[in-house]
């Protein structure tokens, strides 16, 4: 890890098992990601990802469905918490809810989402199954900045995955998750290095990856 660059502070939003959260935690522990997770916020009090965070000594917060009855109020609570924790980037890691103006305005071009398909194809919560059912020969993973539309916003990084003829949907899902666990920390490292810039509706990485 760079000794000159201060690690960026992350607020991670989860809803479930937290495998991508774990990948981020592991990369930070390995010294290959210049970041620290300031807080993990879950939309479900039962999410296993909260246990992962607690095991790593990370502060957690969970919101009940009663709080989410008014999504704007919920996002106001989340945004104020993230500001209090001096978060640089908001990382959506299996967060199954849209984010709204209170978060998007506070963290403009700093809310990052992961999607298990090559956007703009196969948006929505069932992207892996949808791509498999369509019979695609290539799918993959997208990391993008979130906006006020579901699975939209400027694309930061994508990684393609050729689909083998003998794969079932579970095999495809396993390979997608392997890519997620590499690509998401890699992309967050680009943010930590200050190499990601939004120009209009496009993201420019300077210098380009691999350059």
mmCIF file of C-alpha atoms in Angstrom:
data_model
loop_
_atom_site.group_PDB
_atom_site.id
_atom_site.type_symbol
_atom_site.label_atom_id
_atom_site.label_comp_id
_atom_site.label_asym_id
_atom_site.label_seq_id
_atom_site.Cartn_x
_atom_site.Cartn_y
_atom_site.Cartn_z
ATOM 1 C CA UNK A 1 0.000 0.000 0.000
ATOM 2 C CA UNK A 2 1.246 3.459 -0.831
ATOM 3 C CA UNK A 3 2.812 5.290 2.121
ATOM 4 C CA UNK A 4 2.160 8.722 0.556
ATOM 5 C CA UNK A 5 -1.511 8.411 -0.265
ATOM 6 C CA UNK A 6 -4.080 8.554 2.486
ATOM 7 C CA UNK A 7 -6.523 5.627 2.217
ATOM 8 C CA UNK A 8 -9.970 6.599 0.989
ATOM 9 C CA UNK A 9 -12.843 6.017 3.388
ATOM 10 C CA UNK A 10 -15.661 3.781 2.185
ATOM 11 C CA UNK A 11 -19.242 3.445 3.306
ATOM 12 C CA UNK A 12 -20.505 0.063 2.099
ATOM 13 C CA UNK A 13 -24.210 -0.605 1.552
ATOM 14 C CA UNK A 14 -25.349 -4.238 1.659
ATOM 15 C CA UNK A 15 -28.517 -6.302 1.760
ATOM 16 C CA UNK A 16 -27.319 -9.896 1.922
ATOM 17 C CA UNK A 17 -24.364 -12.219 2.390
ATOM 18 C CA UNK A 18 -21.679 -9.608 1.785
ATOM 19 C CA UNK A 19 -19.256 -11.608 -0.355
ATOM 20 C CA UNK A 20 -18.157 -8.485 -2.235
ATOM 21 C CA UNK A 21 -17.740 -6.690 1.074
ATOM 22 C CA UNK A 22 -15.505 -9.560 2.162
ATOM 23 C CA UNK A 23 -13.453 -9.254 -1.033
ATOM 24 C CA UNK A 24 -12.886 -5.575 -0.252
ATOM 25 C CA UNK A 25 -11.983 -6.320 3.378
ATOM 26 C CA UNK A 26 -9.539 -9.023 2.261
ATOM 27 C CA UNK A 27 -7.825 -6.767 -0.279
ATOM 28 C CA UNK A 28 -7.413 -4.023 2.294
ATOM 29 C CA UNK A 29 -5.927 -6.543 4.739
ATOM 30 C CA UNK A 30 -3.561 -7.782 2.025
ATOM 31 C CA UNK A 31 -2.283 -4.245 1.476
ATOM 32 C CA UNK A 32 -3.391 -4.075 -2.170
ATOM 33 C CA UNK A 33 -6.280 -1.642 -1.725
ATOM 34 C CA UNK A 34 -5.650 1.885 -0.428
ATOM 35 C CA UNK A 35 -8.932 2.139 1.447
ATOM 36 C CA UNK A 36 -10.611 1.627 4.779
ATOM 37 C CA UNK A 37 -14.222 0.672 5.401
ATOM 38 C CA UNK A 38 -15.616 3.279 7.778
ATOM 39 C CA UNK A 39 -19.081 1.760 8.119
ATOM 40 C CA UNK A 40 -21.284 -0.981 6.676
ATOM 41 C CA UNK A 41 -24.992 -0.177 6.393
ATOM 42 C CA UNK A 42 -27.531 -2.914 5.708
ATOM 43 C CA UNK A 43 -31.105 -2.677 4.464
ATOM 44 C CA UNK A 44 -31.777 -5.943 6.319
ATOM 45 C CA UNK A 45 -30.931 -6.495 9.998
ATOM 46 C CA UNK A 46 -30.467 -10.224 9.260
ATOM 47 C CA UNK A 47 -27.885 -9.717 6.483
ATOM 48 C CA UNK A 48 -24.877 -12.001 6.973
ATOM 49 C CA UNK A 49 -22.631 -9.238 5.670
ATOM 50 C CA UNK A 50 -23.082 -7.491 9.021
ATOM 51 C CA UNK A 51 -21.340 -10.415 10.706
ATOM 52 C CA UNK A 52 -18.492 -10.151 8.212
ATOM 53 C CA UNK A 53 -18.099 -6.476 9.060
ATOM 54 C CA UNK A 54 -18.230 -7.084 12.801
ATOM 55 C CA UNK A 55 -15.616 -9.839 12.487
ATOM 56 C CA UNK A 56 -13.331 -7.295 10.822
ATOM 57 C CA UNK A 57 -13.974 -4.714 13.543
ATOM 58 C CA UNK A 58 -15.996 -2.443 11.250
ATOM 59 C CA UNK A 59 -18.833 -0.291 12.550
ATOM 60 C CA UNK A 60 -22.277 -1.383 11.328
ATOM 61 C CA UNK A 61 -25.787 -0.034 11.076
ATOM 62 C CA UNK A 62 -28.987 -1.721 9.896
ATOM 63 C CA UNK A 63 -32.281 -0.173 8.928
ATOM 64 C CA UNK A 64 -35.610 -1.938 9.345
ATOM 65 C CA UNK A 65 -38.306 -2.196 6.706
ATOM 66 C CA UNK A 66 -40.340 0.281 8.753
ATOM 67 C CA UNK A 67 -37.654 2.913 8.184
ATOM 68 C CA UNK A 68 -37.608 2.057 4.478
ATOM 69 C CA UNK A 69 -41.377 2.607 4.272
ATOM 70 C CA UNK A 70 -40.362 6.135 3.269
ATOM 71 C CA UNK A 71 -37.281 5.625 1.042
ATOM 72 C CA UNK A 72 -36.362 9.317 1.035
ATOM 73 C CA UNK A 73 -36.314 9.441 4.832
ATOM 74 C CA UNK A 74 -34.239 6.256 4.878
ATOM 75 C CA UNK A 75 -31.720 7.750 2.461
ATOM 76 C CA UNK A 76 -31.563 10.940 4.524
ATOM 77 C CA UNK A 77 -30.592 8.815 7.529
ATOM 78 C CA UNK A 78 -27.992 6.963 5.461
ATOM 79 C CA UNK A 79 -26.551 10.137 3.917
ATOM 80 C CA UNK A 80 -26.198 11.892 7.276
ATOM 81 C CA UNK A 81 -24.500 8.814 8.732
ATOM 82 C CA UNK A 82 -22.041 8.618 5.824
ATOM 83 C CA UNK A 83 -21.238 12.320 6.145
ATOM 84 C CA UNK A 84 -20.642 11.912 9.867
ATOM 85 C CA UNK A 85 -18.214 9.088 9.113
ATOM 86 C CA UNK A 86 -16.373 11.304 6.583
ATOM 87 C CA UNK A 87 -16.867 8.806 3.787
ATOM 88 C CA UNK A 88 -15.215 9.512 0.420
ATOM 89 C CA UNK A 89 -17.123 6.922 -1.639
ATOM 90 C CA UNK A 90 -20.354 4.996 -1.171
ATOM 91 C CA UNK A 91 -19.954 1.391 -2.329
ATOM 92 C CA UNK A 92 -23.104 -0.571 -3.149
ATOM 93 C CA UNK A 93 -22.226 -4.236 -2.615
ATOM 94 C CA UNK A 94 -25.310 -6.357 -3.178
ATOM 95 C CA UNK A 95 -27.539 -3.496 -2.043
ATOM 96 C CA UNK A 96 -31.000 -4.357 -3.337
ATOM 97 C CA UNK A 97 -32.520 -0.899 -3.137
ATOM 98 C CA UNK A 98 -32.258 2.219 -5.267
ATOM 99 C CA UNK A 99 -30.466 5.203 -3.841
ATOM 100 C CA UNK A 100 -32.234 8.552 -4.018
ATOM 101 C CA UNK A 101 -31.480 12.261 -4.028
ATOM 102 C CA UNK A 102 -30.329 12.583 -0.384
ATOM 103 C CA UNK A 103 -27.414 10.221 -1.084
ATOM 104 C CA UNK A 104 -26.842 11.073 -4.757
ATOM 105 C CA UNK A 105 -26.678 14.840 -4.122
ATOM 106 C CA UNK A 106 -24.415 14.485 -1.116
ATOM 107 C CA UNK A 107 -22.035 12.089 -2.884
ATOM 108 C CA UNK A 108 -22.267 13.211 -6.507
ATOM 109 C CA UNK A 109 -20.294 10.847 -8.763
ATOM 110 C CA UNK A 110 -19.149 9.048 -5.625
ATOM 111 C CA UNK A 111 -21.818 6.335 -5.344
ATOM 112 C CA UNK A 112 -20.536 3.159 -6.969
ATOM 113 C CA UNK A 113 -22.544 0.086 -7.950
ATOM 114 C CA UNK A 114 -21.678 -3.396 -9.165
ATOM 115 C CA UNK A 115 -23.877 -5.210 -11.700
ATOM 116 C CA UNK A 116 -23.508 -8.871 -12.785
ATOM 117 C CA UNK A 117 -23.905 -8.240 -16.529
ATOM 118 C CA UNK A 118 -22.473 -5.998 -19.221
ATOM 119 C CA UNK A 119 -24.665 -2.927 -18.970
ATOM 120 C CA UNK A 120 -26.744 -1.628 -20.642
ATOM 121 C CA UNK A 121 -27.820 -5.234 -21.261
ATOM 122 C CA UNK A 122 -29.762 -7.226 -18.657
ATOM 123 C CA UNK A 123 -30.592 -4.600 -16.096
ATOM 124 C CA UNK A 124 -32.480 -5.544 -12.964
ATOM 125 C CA UNK A 125 -32.252 -7.975 -10.080
ATOM 126 C CA UNK A 126 -32.069 -11.185 -12.157
ATOM 127 C CA UNK A 127 -29.306 -10.280 -14.599
ATOM 128 C CA UNK A 128 -27.410 -13.575 -14.431
ATOM 129 C CA UNK A 129 -30.518 -15.683 -14.987
ATOM 130 C CA UNK A 130 -31.772 -13.338 -17.696
ATOM 131 C CA UNK A 131 -28.482 -13.465 -19.601
ATOM 132 C CA UNK A 132 -28.373 -17.251 -19.292
ATOM 133 C CA UNK A 133 -31.955 -17.630 -20.478
ATOM 134 C CA UNK A 134 -31.246 -15.390 -23.457
ATOM 135 C CA UNK A 135 -28.400 -17.675 -24.469
ATOM 136 C CA UNK A 136 -25.657 -15.056 -24.622
ATOM 137 C CA UNK A 137 -22.188 -16.182 -25.638
ATOM 138 C CA UNK A 138 -20.500 -13.396 -23.648
ATOM 139 C CA UNK A 139 -21.637 -11.705 -20.457
ATOM 140 C CA UNK A 140 -19.668 -10.160 -17.610
ATOM 141 C CA UNK A 141 -19.577 -7.594 -14.817
ATOM 142 C CA UNK A 142 -19.982 -3.810 -14.767
ATOM 143 C CA UNK A 143 -18.894 -1.252 -12.179
ATOM 144 C CA UNK A 144 -20.584 2.119 -12.604
ATOM 145 C CA UNK A 145 -21.517 5.296 -10.819
ATOM 146 C CA UNK A 146 -25.121 5.139 -9.636
ATOM 147 C CA UNK A 147 -27.698 7.733 -10.617
ATOM 148 C CA UNK A 148 -31.434 8.117 -10.150
ATOM 149 C CA UNK A 149 -32.255 5.294 -12.562
ATOM 150 C CA UNK A 150 -31.885 1.587 -11.843
ATOM 151 C CA UNK A 151 -28.614 0.142 -13.204
ATOM 152 C CA UNK A 152 -27.696 3.294 -15.095
ATOM 153 C CA UNK A 153 -25.001 5.904 -14.637
ATOM 154 C CA UNK A 154 -21.506 6.315 -16.136
ATOM 155 C CA UNK A 155 -19.586 3.048 -16.536
ATOM 156 C CA UNK A 156 -16.218 2.916 -14.794
ATOM 157 C CA UNK A 157 -15.096 -0.620 -15.659
ATOM 158 C CA UNK A 158 -16.322 -3.809 -17.297
ATOM 159 C CA UNK A 159 -14.901 -7.294 -17.590
ATOM 160 C CA UNK A 160 -16.225 -9.812 -20.094
ATOM 161 C CA UNK A 161 -16.860 -13.512 -19.502
ATOM 162 C CA UNK A 162 -17.260 -15.981 -22.387
ATOM 163 C CA UNK A 163 -20.060 -18.420 -21.581
ATOM 164 C CA UNK A 164 -19.189 -22.073 -22.145
ATOM 165 C CA UNK A 165 -21.751 -24.346 -23.792
ATOM 166 C CA UNK A 166 -21.783 -26.882 -20.953
ATOM 167 C CA UNK A 167 -22.372 -24.365 -18.151
ATOM 168 C CA UNK A 168 -25.601 -24.301 -16.207
ATOM 169 C CA UNK A 169 -26.798 -21.098 -14.574
ATOM 170 C CA UNK A 170 -25.159 -21.973 -11.237
ATOM 171 C CA UNK A 171 -21.784 -22.374 -12.935
ATOM 172 C CA UNK A 172 -22.256 -19.071 -14.720
ATOM 173 C CA UNK A 173 -23.136 -17.385 -11.434
ATOM 174 C CA UNK A 174 -20.033 -18.780 -9.746
ATOM 175 C CA UNK A 175 -17.794 -17.390 -12.504
ATOM 176 C CA UNK A 176 -19.571 -14.023 -12.371
ATOM 177 C CA UNK A 177 -18.931 -13.810 -8.628
ATOM 178 C CA UNK A 178 -15.241 -14.633 -9.147
ATOM 179 C CA UNK A 179 -14.960 -11.672 -11.506
ATOM 180 C CA UNK A 180 -16.888 -9.414 -9.129
ATOM 181 C CA UNK A 181 -14.517 -10.203 -6.278
ATOM 182 C CA UNK A 182 -11.556 -9.123 -8.427
ATOM 183 C CA UNK A 183 -13.006 -6.278 -10.467
ATOM 184 C CA UNK A 184 -14.691 -4.375 -7.642
ATOM 185 C CA UNK A 185 -11.564 -3.980 -5.464
ATOM 186 C CA UNK A 186 -9.502 -3.249 -8.597
ATOM 187 C CA UNK A 187 -11.898 -0.461 -9.545
ATOM 188 C CA UNK A 188 -11.989 0.973 -6.033
ATOM 189 C CA UNK A 189 -8.190 1.109 -6.177
ATOM 190 C CA UNK A 190 -8.464 3.263 -9.319
ATOM 191 C CA UNK A 191 -10.662 5.624 -7.300
ATOM 192 C CA UNK A 192 -8.125 5.611 -4.475
ATOM 193 C CA UNK A 193 -5.405 6.589 -6.943
ATOM 194 C CA UNK A 194 -7.481 9.511 -8.208
ATOM 195 C CA UNK A 195 -7.496 8.133 -11.737
ATOM 196 C CA UNK A 196 -11.251 8.171 -12.368
ATOM 197 C CA UNK A 197 -12.922 11.270 -13.836
ATOM 198 C CA UNK A 198 -16.479 11.778 -15.087
ATOM 199 C CA UNK A 199 -16.730 13.733 -18.327
ATOM 200 C CA UNK A 200 -20.356 14.162 -19.358
ATOM 201 C CA UNK A 201 -21.892 10.693 -19.441
ATOM 202 C CA UNK A 202 -18.560 8.902 -19.716
ATOM 203 C CA UNK A 203 -15.834 7.932 -17.292
ATOM 204 C CA UNK A 204 -12.195 8.521 -18.193
ATOM 205 C CA UNK A 205 -9.479 6.545 -16.412
ATOM 206 C CA UNK A 206 -6.153 8.386 -16.565
ATOM 207 C CA UNK A 207 -3.811 6.820 -17.327
ATOM 208 C CA UNK A 208 -5.845 4.041 -18.943
ATOM 209 C CA UNK A 209 -5.788 0.627 -17.294
ATOM 210 C CA UNK A 210 -2.781 -1.300 -18.583
ATOM 211 C CA UNK A 211 -1.053 1.820 -19.911
#
